[in-house]
CSV table of C-alpha atoms in Angstrom, one decimal:
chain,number,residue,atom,x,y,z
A,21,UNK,CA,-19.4,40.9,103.8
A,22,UNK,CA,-19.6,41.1,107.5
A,23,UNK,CA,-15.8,41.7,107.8
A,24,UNK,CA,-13.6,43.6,106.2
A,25,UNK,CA,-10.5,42.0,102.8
A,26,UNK,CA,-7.7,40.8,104.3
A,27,UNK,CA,-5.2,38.7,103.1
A,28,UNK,CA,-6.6,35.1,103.8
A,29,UNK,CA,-6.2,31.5,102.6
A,30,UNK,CA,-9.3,29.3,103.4
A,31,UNK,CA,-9.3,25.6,102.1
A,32,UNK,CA,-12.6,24.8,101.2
A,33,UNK,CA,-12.7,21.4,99.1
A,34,UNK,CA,-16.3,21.1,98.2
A,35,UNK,CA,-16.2,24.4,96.5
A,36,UNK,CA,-13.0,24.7,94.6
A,37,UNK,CA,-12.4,24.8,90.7
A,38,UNK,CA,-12.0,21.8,88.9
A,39,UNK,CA,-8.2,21.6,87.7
A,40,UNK,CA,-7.1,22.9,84.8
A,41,UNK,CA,-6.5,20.1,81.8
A,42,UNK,CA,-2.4,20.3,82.3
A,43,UNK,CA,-0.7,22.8,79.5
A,44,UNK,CA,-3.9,24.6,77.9
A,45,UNK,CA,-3.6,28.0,78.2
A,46,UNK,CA,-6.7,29.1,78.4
A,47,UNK,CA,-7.2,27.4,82.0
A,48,UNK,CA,-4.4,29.8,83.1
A,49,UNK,CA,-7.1,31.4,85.7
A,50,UNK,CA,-7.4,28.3,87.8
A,51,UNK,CA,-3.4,28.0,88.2
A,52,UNK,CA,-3.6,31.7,89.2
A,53,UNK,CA,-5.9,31.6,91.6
A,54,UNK,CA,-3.7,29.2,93.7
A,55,UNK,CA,-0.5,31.7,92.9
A,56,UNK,CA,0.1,33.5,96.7
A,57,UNK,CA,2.1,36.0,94.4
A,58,UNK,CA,-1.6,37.0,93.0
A,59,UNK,CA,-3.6,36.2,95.4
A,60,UNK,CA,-4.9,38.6,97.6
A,61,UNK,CA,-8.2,37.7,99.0
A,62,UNK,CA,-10.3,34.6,99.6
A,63,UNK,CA,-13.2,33.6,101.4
A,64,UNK,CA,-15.2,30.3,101.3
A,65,UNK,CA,-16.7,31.4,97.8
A,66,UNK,CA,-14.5,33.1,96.2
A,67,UNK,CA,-11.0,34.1,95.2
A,68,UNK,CA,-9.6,37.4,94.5
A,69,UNK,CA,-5.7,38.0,92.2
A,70,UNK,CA,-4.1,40.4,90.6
A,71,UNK,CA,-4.4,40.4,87.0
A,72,UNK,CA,-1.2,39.4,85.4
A,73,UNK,CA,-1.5,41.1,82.5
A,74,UNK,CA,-3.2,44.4,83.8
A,75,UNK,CA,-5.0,46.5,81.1
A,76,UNK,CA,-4.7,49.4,84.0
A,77,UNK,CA,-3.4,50.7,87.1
A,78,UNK,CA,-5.4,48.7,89.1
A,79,UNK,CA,-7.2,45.4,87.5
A,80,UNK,CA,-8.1,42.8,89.6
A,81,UNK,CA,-10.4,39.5,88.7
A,82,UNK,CA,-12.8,37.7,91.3
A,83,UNK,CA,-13.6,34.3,90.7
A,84,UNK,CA,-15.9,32.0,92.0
A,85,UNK,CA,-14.6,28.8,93.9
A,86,UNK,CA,-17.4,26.6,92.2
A,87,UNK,CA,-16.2,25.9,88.7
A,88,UNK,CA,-18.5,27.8,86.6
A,89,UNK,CA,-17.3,27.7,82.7
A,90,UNK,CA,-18.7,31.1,81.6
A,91,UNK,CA,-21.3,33.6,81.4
A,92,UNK,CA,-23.7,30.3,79.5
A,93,UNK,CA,-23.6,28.4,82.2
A,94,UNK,CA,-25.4,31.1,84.6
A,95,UNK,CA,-28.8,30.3,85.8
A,96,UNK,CA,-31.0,31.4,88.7
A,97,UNK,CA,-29.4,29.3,90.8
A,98,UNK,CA,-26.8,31.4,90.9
A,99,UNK,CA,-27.7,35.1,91.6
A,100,UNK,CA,-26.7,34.8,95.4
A,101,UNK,CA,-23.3,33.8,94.6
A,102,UNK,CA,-23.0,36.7,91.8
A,103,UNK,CA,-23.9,39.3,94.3
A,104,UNK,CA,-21.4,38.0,96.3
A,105,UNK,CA,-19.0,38.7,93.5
A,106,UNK,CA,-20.0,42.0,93.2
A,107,UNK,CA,-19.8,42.8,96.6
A,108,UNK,CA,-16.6,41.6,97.6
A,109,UNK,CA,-15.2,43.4,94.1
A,110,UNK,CA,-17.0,46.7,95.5
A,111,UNK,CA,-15.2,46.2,98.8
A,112,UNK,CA,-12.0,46.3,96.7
A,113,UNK,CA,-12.5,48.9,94.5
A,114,UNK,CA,-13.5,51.2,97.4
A,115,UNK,CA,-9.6,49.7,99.0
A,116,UNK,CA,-7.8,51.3,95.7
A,117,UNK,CA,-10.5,54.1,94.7
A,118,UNK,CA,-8.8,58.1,94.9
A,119,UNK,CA,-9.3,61.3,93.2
A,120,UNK,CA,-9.8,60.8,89.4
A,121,UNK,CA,-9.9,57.2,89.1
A,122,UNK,CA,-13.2,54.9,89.0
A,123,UNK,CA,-13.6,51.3,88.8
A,124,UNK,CA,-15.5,49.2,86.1
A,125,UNK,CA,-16.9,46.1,87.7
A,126,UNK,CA,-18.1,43.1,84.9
A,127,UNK,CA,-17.6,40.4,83.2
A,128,UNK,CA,-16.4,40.0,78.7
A,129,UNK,CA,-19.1,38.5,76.9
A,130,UNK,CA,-16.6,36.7,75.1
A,131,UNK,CA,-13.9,35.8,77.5
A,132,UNK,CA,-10.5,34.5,76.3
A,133,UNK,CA,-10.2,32.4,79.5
A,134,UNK,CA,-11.7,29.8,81.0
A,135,UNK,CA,-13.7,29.8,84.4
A,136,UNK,CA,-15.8,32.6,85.3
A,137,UNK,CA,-14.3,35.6,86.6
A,138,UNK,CA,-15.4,39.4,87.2
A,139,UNK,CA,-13.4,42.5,85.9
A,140,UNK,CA,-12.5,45.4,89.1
A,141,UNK,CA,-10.5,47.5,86.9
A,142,UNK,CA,-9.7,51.4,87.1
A,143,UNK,CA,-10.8,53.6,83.9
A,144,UNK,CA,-7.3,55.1,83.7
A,145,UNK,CA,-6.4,52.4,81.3
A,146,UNK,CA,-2.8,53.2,82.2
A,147,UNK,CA,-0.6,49.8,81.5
A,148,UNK,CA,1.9,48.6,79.1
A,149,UNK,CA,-0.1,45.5,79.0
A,150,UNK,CA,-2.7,47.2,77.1
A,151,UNK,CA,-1.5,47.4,73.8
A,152,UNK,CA,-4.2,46.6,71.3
A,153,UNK,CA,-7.8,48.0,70.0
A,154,UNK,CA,-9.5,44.6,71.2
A,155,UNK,CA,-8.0,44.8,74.5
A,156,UNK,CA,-9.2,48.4,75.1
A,157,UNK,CA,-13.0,48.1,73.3
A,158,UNK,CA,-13.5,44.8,75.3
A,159,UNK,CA,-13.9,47.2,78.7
A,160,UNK,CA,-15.8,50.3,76.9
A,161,UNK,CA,-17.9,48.8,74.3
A,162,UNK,CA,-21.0,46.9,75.2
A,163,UNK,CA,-18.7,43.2,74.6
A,164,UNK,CA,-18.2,44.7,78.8
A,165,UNK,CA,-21.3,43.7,80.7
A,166,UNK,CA,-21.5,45.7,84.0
A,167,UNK,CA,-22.1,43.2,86.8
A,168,UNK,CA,-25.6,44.9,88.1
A,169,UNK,CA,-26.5,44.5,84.7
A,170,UNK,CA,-25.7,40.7,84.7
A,171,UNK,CA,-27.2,40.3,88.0
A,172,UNK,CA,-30.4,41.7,87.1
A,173,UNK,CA,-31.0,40.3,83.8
A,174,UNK,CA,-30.1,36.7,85.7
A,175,UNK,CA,-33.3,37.6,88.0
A,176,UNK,CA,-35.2,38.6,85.0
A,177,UNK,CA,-35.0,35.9,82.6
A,178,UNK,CA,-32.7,33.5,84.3
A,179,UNK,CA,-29.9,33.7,82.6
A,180,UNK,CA,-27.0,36.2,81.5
A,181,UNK,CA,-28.4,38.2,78.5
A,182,UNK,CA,-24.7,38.7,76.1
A,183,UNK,CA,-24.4,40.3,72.7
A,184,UNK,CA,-24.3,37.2,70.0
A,185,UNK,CA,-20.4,36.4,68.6
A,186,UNK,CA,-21.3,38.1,66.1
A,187,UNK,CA,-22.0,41.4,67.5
A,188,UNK,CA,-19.0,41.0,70.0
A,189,UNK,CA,-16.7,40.6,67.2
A,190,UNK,CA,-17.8,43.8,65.7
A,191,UNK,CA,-17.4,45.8,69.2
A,192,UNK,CA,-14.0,44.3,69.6
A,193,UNK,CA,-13.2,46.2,66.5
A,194,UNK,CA,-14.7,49.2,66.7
A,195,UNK,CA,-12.7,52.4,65.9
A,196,UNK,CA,-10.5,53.6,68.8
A,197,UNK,CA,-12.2,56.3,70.6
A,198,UNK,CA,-11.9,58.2,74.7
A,199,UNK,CA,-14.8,56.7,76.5
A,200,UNK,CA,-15.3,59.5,78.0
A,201,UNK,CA,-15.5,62.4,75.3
A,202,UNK,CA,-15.8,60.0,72.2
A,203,UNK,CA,-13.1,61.5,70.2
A,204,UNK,CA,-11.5,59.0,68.1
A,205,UNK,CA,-7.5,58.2,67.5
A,206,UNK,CA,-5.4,56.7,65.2
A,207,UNK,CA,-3.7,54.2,67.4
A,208,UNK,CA,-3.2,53.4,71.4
A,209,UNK,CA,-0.3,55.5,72.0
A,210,UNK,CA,-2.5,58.9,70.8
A,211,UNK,CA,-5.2,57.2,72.7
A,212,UNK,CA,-3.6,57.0,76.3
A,213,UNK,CA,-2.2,60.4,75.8
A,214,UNK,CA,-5.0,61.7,75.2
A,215,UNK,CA,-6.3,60.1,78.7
A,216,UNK,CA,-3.8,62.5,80.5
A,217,UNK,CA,-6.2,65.2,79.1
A,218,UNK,CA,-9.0,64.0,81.4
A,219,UNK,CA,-6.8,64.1,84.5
């Protein structure tokens, strides 16, 4: 991007989400991009919040302005405006980004909500909103597909390569273990202390 995230509010019509069908959870995304409370950036083709439900100190989600379902509905046709995704999550990242924290930039192969929407979120997977094995294994495991990744197989084969619902069901419930050294816990309370052992 030519210049540099600032809080912004562009209308642009032609682009924006379809509205959510009134009351289904699941289309909670498309409410939330419109929140000013989560909002923080926006440009013509995309829309950056806050997560609401952070799974870390710093978890953000950037979603397109075109209503794009999900990960299936990706075709070549769309590479420029995925790069632009990435970008504009770099630029954010590289906004929060200090000593001992890194950012993980992607998308769930399964996601729970509707409309696409790309992952900036610090490893310190420090929140009380992450309270469960399946929240945790959906960043570390391979159900987390890094956005370069994405991009590239997109170019490749024209489409976003996921694990099958099988396989993602059996990452999401993989045994709790520190990304970073592999040791295994018991539950997430051993798990983030162990985290502080990192620092």
């Amino acid at each position: 991007m030519s210049k540099s995230l600032k809080r912004q509010s562009e209308d642009d019509a032609g682009n924006e989400a379809k509205k959510p069908v009134v009351g289904h959870w699941a289309n909670g995304l498309l409410t939330a991009m419109e929140d000013p409370n989560l909002r923080i950036f926006s440009d013509s083709k995309v829309v950056v919040i806050k997560d609401k439900y952070p799974k870390a100190k710093f978890h953000f989600l950037v979603l397109p302005k075109k209503s794009i379902p999900n990960l299936s509905s990706i075709t070549s046709k769309h590479i420029k405006l995925l790069q632009h995704i990435h970008d504009v999550g770099r630029e954010i990242a590289e906004r929060e980004e200090h000593k001992n924290i890194n950012f993980r930039m992607g998308y769930h192969a399964e996601p729970s909500m509707h409309h696409l929407h790309m992952h900036v979120i610090s490893d310190d997977f420090d929140s009380d909103s992450l309270k469960t094995k399946k929240h945790y294994n959906s960043f570390v495991t391979a159900h987390f597909i890094d956005s370069e990744k994405l991009i590239e197989s997109v170019k490749t084969v024209g489409k976003a390569v996921t694990p099958s619902r099988e396989e993602c069901q059996k990452l999401l419930k993989k045994p709790l273990a520190c990304f970073k050294c592999g040791e295994e816990m018991a539950n997430m309370p051993k798990l983030k202390k162990h985290f502080t052992t990192h620092i």
